[in-house]
Backbone as a chain_set.jsonl record, in Angstrom:
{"seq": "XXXXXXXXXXXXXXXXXXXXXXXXXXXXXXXXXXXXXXXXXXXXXXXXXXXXXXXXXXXXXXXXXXXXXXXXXXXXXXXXXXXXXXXXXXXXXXXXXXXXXXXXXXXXXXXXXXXXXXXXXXXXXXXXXXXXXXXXXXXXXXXXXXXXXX", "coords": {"N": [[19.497, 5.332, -9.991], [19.237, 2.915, -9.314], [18.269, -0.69, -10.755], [15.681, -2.278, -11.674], [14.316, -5.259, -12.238], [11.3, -6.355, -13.326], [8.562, -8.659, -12.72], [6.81, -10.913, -15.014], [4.959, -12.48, -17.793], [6.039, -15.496, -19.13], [8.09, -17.053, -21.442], [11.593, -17.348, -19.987], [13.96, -17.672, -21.449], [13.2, -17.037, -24.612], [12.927, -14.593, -24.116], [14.846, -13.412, -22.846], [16.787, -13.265, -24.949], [16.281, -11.064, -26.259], [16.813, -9.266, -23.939], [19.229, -10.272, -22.951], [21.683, -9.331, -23.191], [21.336, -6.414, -22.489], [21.065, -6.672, -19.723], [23.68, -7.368, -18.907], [25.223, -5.367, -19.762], [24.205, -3.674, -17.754], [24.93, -4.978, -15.189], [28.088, -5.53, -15.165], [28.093, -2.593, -15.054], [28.195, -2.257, -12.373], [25.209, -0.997, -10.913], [23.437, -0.966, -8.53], [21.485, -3.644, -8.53], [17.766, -5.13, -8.54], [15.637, -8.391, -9.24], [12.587, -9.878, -9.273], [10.561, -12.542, -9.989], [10.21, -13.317, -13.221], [12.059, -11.286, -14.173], [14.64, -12.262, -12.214], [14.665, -15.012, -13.165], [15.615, -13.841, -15.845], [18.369, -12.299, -14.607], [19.622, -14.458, -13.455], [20.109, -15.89, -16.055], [21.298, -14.028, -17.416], [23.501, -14.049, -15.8], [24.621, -16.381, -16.46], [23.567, -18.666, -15.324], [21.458, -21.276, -15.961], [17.36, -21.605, -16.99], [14.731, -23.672, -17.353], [11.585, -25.444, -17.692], [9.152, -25.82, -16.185], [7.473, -29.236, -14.683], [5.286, -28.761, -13.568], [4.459, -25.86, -12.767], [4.782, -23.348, -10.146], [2.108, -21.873, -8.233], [0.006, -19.546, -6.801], [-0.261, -18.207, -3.057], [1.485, -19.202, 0.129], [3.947, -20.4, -0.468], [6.256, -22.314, 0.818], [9.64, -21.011, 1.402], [12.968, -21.45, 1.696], [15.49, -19.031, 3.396], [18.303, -18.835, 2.878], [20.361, -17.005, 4.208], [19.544, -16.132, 6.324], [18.744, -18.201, 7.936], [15.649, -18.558, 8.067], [11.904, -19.563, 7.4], [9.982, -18.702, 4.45], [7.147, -17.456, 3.369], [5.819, -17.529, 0.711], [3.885, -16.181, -2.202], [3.369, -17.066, -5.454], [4.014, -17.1, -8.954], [4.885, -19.059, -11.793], [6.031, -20.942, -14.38], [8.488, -22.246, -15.287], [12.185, -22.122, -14.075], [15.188, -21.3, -12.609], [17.931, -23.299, -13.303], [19.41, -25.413, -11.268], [22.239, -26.319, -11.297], [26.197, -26.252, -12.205], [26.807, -23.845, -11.318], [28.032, -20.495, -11.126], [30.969, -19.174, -9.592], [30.553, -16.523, -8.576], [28.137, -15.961, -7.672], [25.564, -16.627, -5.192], [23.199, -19.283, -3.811], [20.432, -18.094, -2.555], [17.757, -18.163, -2.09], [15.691, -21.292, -1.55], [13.486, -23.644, -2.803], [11.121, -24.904, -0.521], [9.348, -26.614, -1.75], [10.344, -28.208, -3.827], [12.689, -27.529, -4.26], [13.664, -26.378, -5.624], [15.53, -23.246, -7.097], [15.054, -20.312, -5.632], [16.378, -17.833, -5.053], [19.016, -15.931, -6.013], [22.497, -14.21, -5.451], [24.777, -12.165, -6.417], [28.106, -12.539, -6.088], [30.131, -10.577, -6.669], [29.156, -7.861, -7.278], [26.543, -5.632, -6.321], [23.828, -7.022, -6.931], [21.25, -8.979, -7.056], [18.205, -11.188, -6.993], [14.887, -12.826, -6.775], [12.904, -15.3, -6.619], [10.256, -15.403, -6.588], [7.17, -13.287, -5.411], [8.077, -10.482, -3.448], [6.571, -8.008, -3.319], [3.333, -8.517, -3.603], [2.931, -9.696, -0.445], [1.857, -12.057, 0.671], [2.167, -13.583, 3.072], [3.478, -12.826, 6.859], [4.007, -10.35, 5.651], [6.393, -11.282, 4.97], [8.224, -11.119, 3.405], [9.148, -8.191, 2.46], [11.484, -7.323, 3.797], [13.521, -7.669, 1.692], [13.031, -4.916, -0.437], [13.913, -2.753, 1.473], [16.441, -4.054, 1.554], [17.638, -3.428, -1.204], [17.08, -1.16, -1.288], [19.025, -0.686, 0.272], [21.544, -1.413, -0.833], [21.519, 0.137, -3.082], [21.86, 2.89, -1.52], [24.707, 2.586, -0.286], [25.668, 2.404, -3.002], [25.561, 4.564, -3.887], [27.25, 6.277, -1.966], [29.401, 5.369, -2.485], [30.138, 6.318, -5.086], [30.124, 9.004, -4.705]], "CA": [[20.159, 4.9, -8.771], [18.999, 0.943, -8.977], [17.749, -1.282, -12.294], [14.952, -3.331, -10.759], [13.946, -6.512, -13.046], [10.118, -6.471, -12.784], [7.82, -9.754, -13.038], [6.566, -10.625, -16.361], [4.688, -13.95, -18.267], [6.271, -16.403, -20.624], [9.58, -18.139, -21.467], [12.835, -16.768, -20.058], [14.737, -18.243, -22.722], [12.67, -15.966, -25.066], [12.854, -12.869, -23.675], [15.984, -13.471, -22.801], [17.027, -12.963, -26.965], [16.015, -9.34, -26.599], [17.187, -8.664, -22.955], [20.516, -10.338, -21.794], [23.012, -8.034, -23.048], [21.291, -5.394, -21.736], [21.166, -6.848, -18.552], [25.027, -7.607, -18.704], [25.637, -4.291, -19.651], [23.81, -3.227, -16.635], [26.046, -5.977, -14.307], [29.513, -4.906, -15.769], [28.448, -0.848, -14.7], [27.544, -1.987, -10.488], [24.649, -0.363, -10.782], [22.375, -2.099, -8.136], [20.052, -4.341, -9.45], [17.362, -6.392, -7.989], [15.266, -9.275, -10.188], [11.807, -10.66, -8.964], [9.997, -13.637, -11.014], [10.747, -13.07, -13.983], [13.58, -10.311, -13.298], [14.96, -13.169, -11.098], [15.088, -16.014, -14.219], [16.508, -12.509, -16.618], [19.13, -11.799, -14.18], [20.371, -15.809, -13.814], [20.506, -16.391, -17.235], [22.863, -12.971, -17.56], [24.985, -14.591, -15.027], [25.593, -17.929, -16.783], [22.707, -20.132, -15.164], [20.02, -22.033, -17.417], [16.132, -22.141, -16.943], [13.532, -25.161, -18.138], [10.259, -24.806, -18.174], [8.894, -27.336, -14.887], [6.435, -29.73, -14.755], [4.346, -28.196, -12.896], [4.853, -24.569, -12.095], [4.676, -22.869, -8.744], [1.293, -21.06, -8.598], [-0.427, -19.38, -5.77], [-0.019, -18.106, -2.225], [1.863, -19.906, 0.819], [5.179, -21.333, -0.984], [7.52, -22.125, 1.527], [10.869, -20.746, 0.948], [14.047, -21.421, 2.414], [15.759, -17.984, 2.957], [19.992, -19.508, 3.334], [21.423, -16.126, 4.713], [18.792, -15.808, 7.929], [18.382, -19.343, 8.053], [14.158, -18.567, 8.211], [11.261, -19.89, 6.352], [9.366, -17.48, 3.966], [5.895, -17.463, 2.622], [5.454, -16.738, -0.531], [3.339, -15.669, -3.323], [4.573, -17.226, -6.823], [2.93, -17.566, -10.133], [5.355, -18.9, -12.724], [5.969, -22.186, -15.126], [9.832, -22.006, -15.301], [12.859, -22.337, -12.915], [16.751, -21.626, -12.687], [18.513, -25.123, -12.879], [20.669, -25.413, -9.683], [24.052, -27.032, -11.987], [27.1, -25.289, -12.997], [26.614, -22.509, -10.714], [29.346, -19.742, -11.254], [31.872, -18.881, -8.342], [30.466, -15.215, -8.497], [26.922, -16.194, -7.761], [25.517, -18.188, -4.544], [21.99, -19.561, -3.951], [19.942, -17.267, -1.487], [16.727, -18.731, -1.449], [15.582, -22.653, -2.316], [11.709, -23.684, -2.349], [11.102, -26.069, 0.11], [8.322, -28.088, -2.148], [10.72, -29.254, -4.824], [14.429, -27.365, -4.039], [14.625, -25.467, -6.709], [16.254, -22.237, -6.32], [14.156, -19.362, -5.046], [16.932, -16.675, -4.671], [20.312, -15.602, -6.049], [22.794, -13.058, -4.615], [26.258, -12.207, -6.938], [29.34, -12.063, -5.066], [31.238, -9.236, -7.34], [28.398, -6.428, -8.029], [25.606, -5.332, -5.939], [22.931, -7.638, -8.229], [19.877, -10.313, -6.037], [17.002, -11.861, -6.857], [14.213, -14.019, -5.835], [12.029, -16.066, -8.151], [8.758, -15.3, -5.842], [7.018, -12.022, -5.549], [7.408, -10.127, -2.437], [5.344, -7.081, -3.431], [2.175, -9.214, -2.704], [2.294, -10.154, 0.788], [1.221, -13.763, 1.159], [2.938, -14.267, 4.36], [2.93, -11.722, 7.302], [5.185, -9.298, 5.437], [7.733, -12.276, 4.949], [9.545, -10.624, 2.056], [9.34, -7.019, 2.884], [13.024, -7.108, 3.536], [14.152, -7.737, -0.069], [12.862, -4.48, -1.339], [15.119, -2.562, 2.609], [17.94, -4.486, 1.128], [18.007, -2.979, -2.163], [17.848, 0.455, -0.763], [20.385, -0.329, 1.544], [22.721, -1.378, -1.905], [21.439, 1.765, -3.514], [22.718, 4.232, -0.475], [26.225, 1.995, -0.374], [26.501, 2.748, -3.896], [25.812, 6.046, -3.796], [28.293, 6.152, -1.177], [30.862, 5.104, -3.059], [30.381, 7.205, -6.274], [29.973, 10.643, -5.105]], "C": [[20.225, 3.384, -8.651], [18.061, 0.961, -9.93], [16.849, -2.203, -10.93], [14.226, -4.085, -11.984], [12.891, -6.896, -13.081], [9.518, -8.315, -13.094], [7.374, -9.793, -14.657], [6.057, -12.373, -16.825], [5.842, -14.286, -19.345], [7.613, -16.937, -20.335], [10.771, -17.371, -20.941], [13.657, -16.547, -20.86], [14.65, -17.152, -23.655], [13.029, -14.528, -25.206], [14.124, -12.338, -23.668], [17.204, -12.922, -24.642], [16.887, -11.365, -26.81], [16.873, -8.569, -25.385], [18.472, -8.69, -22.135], [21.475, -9.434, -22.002], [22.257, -6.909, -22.408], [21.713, -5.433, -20.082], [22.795, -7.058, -17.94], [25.253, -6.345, -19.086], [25.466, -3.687, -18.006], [24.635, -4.069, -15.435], [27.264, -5.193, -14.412], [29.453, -3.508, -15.305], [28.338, -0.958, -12.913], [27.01, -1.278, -10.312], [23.629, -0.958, -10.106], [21.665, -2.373, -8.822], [19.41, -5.228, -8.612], [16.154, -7.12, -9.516], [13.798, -9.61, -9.142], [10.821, -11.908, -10.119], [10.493, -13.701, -12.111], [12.304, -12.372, -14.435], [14.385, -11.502, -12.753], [15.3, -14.333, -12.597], [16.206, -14.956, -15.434], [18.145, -12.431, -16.2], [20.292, -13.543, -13.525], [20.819, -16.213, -14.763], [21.627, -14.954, -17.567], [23.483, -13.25, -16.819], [25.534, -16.035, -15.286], [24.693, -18.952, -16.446], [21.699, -20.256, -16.166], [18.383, -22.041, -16.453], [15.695, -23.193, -17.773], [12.397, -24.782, -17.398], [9.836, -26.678, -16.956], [7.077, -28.021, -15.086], [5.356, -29.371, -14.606], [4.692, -26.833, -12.185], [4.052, -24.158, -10.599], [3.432, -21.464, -9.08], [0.25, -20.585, -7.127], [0.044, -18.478, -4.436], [0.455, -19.595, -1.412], [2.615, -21.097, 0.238], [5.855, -21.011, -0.117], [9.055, -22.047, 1.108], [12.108, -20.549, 1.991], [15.061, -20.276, 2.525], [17.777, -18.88, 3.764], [20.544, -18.66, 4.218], [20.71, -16.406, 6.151], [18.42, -16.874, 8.316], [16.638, -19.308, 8.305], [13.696, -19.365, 7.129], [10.767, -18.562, 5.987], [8.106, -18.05, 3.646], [5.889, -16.563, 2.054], [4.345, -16.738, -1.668], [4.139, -16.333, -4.474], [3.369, -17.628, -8.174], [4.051, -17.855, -11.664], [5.6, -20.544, -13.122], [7.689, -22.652, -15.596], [10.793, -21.946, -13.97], [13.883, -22.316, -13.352], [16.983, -23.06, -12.251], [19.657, -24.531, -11.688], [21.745, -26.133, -10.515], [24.796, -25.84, -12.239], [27.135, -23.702, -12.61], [27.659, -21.517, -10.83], [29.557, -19.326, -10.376], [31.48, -17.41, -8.567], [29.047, -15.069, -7.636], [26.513, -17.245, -6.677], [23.744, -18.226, -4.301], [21.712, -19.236, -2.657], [19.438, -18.121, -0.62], [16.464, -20.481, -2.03], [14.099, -23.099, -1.928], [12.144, -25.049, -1.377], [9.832, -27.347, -0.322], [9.007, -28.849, -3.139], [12.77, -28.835, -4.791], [14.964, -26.817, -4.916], [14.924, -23.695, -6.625], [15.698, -20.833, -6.934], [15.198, -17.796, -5.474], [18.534, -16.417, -5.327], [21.064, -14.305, -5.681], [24.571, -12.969, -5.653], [26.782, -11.248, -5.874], [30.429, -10.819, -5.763], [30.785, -7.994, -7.451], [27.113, -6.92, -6.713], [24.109, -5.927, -6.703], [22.387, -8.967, -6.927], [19.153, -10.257, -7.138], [16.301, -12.923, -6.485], [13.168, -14.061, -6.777], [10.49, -15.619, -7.378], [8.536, -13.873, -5.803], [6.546, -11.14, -4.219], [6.816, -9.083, -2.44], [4.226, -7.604, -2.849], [1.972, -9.682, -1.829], [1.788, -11.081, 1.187], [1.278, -13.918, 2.328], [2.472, -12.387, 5.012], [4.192, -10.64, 7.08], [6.496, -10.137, 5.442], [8.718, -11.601, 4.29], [9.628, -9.46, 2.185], [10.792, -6.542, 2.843], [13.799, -6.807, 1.972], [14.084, -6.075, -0.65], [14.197, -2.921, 0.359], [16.365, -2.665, 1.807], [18.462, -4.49, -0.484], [17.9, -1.799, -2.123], [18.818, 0.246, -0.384], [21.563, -0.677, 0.091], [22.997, 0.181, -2.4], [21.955, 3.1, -2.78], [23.962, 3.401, -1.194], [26.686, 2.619, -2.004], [26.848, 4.26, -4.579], [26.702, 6.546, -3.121], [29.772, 6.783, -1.454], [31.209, 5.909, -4.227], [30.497, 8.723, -6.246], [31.26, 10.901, -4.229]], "O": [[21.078, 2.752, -8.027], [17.263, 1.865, -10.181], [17.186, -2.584, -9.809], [13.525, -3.378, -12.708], [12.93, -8.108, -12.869], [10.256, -9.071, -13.725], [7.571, -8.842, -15.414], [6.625, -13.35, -16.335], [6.373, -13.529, -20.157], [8.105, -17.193, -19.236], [10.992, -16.46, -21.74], [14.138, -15.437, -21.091], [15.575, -16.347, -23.755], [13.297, -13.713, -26.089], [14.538, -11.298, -24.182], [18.211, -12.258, -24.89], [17.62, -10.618, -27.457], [17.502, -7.535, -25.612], [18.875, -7.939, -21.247], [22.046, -8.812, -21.106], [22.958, -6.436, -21.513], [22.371, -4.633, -19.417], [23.076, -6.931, -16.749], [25.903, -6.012, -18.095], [26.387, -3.35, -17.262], [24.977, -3.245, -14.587], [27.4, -4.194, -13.706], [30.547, -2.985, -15.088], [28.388, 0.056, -12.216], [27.521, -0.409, -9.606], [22.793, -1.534, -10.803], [21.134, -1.676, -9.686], [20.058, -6.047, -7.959], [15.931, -6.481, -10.545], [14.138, -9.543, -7.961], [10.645, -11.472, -11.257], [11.556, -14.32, -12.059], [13.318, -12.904, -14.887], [15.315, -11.382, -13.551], [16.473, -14.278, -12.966], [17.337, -15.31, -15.767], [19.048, -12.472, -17.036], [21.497, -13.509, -13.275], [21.848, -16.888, -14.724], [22.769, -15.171, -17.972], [24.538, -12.628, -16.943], [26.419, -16.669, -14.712], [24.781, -20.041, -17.012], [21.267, -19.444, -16.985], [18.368, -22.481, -15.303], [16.278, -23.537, -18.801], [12.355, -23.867, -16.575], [10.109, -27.878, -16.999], [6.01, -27.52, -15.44], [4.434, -29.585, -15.393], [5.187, -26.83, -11.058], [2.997, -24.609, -10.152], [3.615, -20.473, -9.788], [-0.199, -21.524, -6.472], [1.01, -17.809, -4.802], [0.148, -20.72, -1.808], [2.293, -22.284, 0.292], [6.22, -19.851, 0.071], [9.598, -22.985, 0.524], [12.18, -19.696, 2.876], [15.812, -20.398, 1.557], [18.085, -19.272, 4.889], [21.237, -19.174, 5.096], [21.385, -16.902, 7.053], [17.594, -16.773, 9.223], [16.311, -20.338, 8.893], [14.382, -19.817, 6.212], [10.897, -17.544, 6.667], [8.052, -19.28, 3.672], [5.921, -15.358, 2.303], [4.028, -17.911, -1.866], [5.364, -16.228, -4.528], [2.296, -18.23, -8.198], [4.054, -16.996, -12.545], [5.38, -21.383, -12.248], [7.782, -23.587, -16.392], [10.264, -21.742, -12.877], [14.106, -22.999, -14.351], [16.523, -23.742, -11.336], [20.375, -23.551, -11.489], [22.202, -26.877, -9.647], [24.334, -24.717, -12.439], [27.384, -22.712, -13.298], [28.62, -22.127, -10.36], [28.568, -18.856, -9.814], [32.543, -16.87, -8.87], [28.897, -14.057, -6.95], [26.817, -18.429, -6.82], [23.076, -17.238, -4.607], [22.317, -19.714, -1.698], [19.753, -18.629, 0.456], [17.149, -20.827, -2.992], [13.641, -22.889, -0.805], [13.071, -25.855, -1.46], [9.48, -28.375, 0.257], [8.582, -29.961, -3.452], [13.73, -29.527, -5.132], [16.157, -26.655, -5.172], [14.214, -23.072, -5.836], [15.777, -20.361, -8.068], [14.723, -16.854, -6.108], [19.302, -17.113, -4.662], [20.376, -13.289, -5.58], [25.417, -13.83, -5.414], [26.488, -10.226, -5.253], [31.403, -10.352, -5.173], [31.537, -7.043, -7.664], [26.845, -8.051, -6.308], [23.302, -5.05, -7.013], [23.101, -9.619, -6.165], [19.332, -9.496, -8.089], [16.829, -13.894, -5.943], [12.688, -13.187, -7.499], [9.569, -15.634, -8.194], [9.476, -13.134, -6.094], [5.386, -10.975, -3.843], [6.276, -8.931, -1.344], [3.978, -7.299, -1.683], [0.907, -10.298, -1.8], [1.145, -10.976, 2.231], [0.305, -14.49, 2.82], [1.87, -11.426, 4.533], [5.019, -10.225, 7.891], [7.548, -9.677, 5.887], [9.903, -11.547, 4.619], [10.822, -9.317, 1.922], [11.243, -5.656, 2.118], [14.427, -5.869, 1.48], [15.052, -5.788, -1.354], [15.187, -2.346, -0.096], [17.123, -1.758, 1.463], [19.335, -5.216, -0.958], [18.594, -1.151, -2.907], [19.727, 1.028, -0.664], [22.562, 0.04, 0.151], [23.916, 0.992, -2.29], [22.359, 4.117, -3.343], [24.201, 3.493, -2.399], [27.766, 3.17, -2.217], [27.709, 4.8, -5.274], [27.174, 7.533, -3.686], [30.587, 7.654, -1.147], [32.383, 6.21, -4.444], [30.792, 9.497, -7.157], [31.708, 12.041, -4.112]]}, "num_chains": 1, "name": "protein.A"}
């Protein structure tokens, strides 16, 4: 019913070698998809954006995150050494979420296919149930697309 992009250590780049066509296969069928941490760098780089590997990675509880659609803050949970570059963004694709300690971009949402993610991990709960929504709003794709297919 829905591909979900789990967390995972190490290089995007990497992994990426074994996983993007799949993941573009999976795009190309609109089969919801959501991305978190890892999932989330996977599912940027199958849409055309680049990761690098940051100075200093985002590690811990209580990362503030700029959520664009609900105009809120988030608290988050994040444990990773890597980051989508914000350049060259593709007109299919707009930027959700954006950290508020360095601006680099937290969240993506494609505009053609039922396909999010968010570089932070709201499974774990940092905040009081900040992210909770995210995992709502990939059911709510998953009905819609069920919806539409049967």
């Amino acid at each position: 019913d829905g591909i979900f992009l789990s967390n995972g250590p190490g290089d995007p780049f990497a992994t990426a070698k074994y996983a993007l066509k799949t993941i573009q296969d999976i795009l190309a069928t609109k089969i919801p998809l959501l991305g978190i941490c890892m999932g989330h760098q996977l599912l940027s780089l199958a849409g055309g954006l680049k990761t690098v590997k940051m100075a200093q990675g985002h590690r811990g509880s209580n990362h503030p995150v700029l959520n664009h659609e609900a105009k809120t803050v988030e608290i988050t949970s994040q444990n990773h050494g890597f980051c989508v570059v914000n350049d060259n963004i593709p007109q299919n694709i707009e930027v959700t979420h954006t950290s508020l300690f360095d601006q680099s971009i937290e969240g993506i949402a494609f505009l053609d296919r039922p396909a999010f993610s968010v570089q932070y991990h709201p499974e774990s709960s940092p905040g009081p149930h900040d992210s909770h929504y995210i995992f709502e709003k990939f059911m709510k794709l998953i009905k819609d697309h069920q919806k539409l297919t049967s």
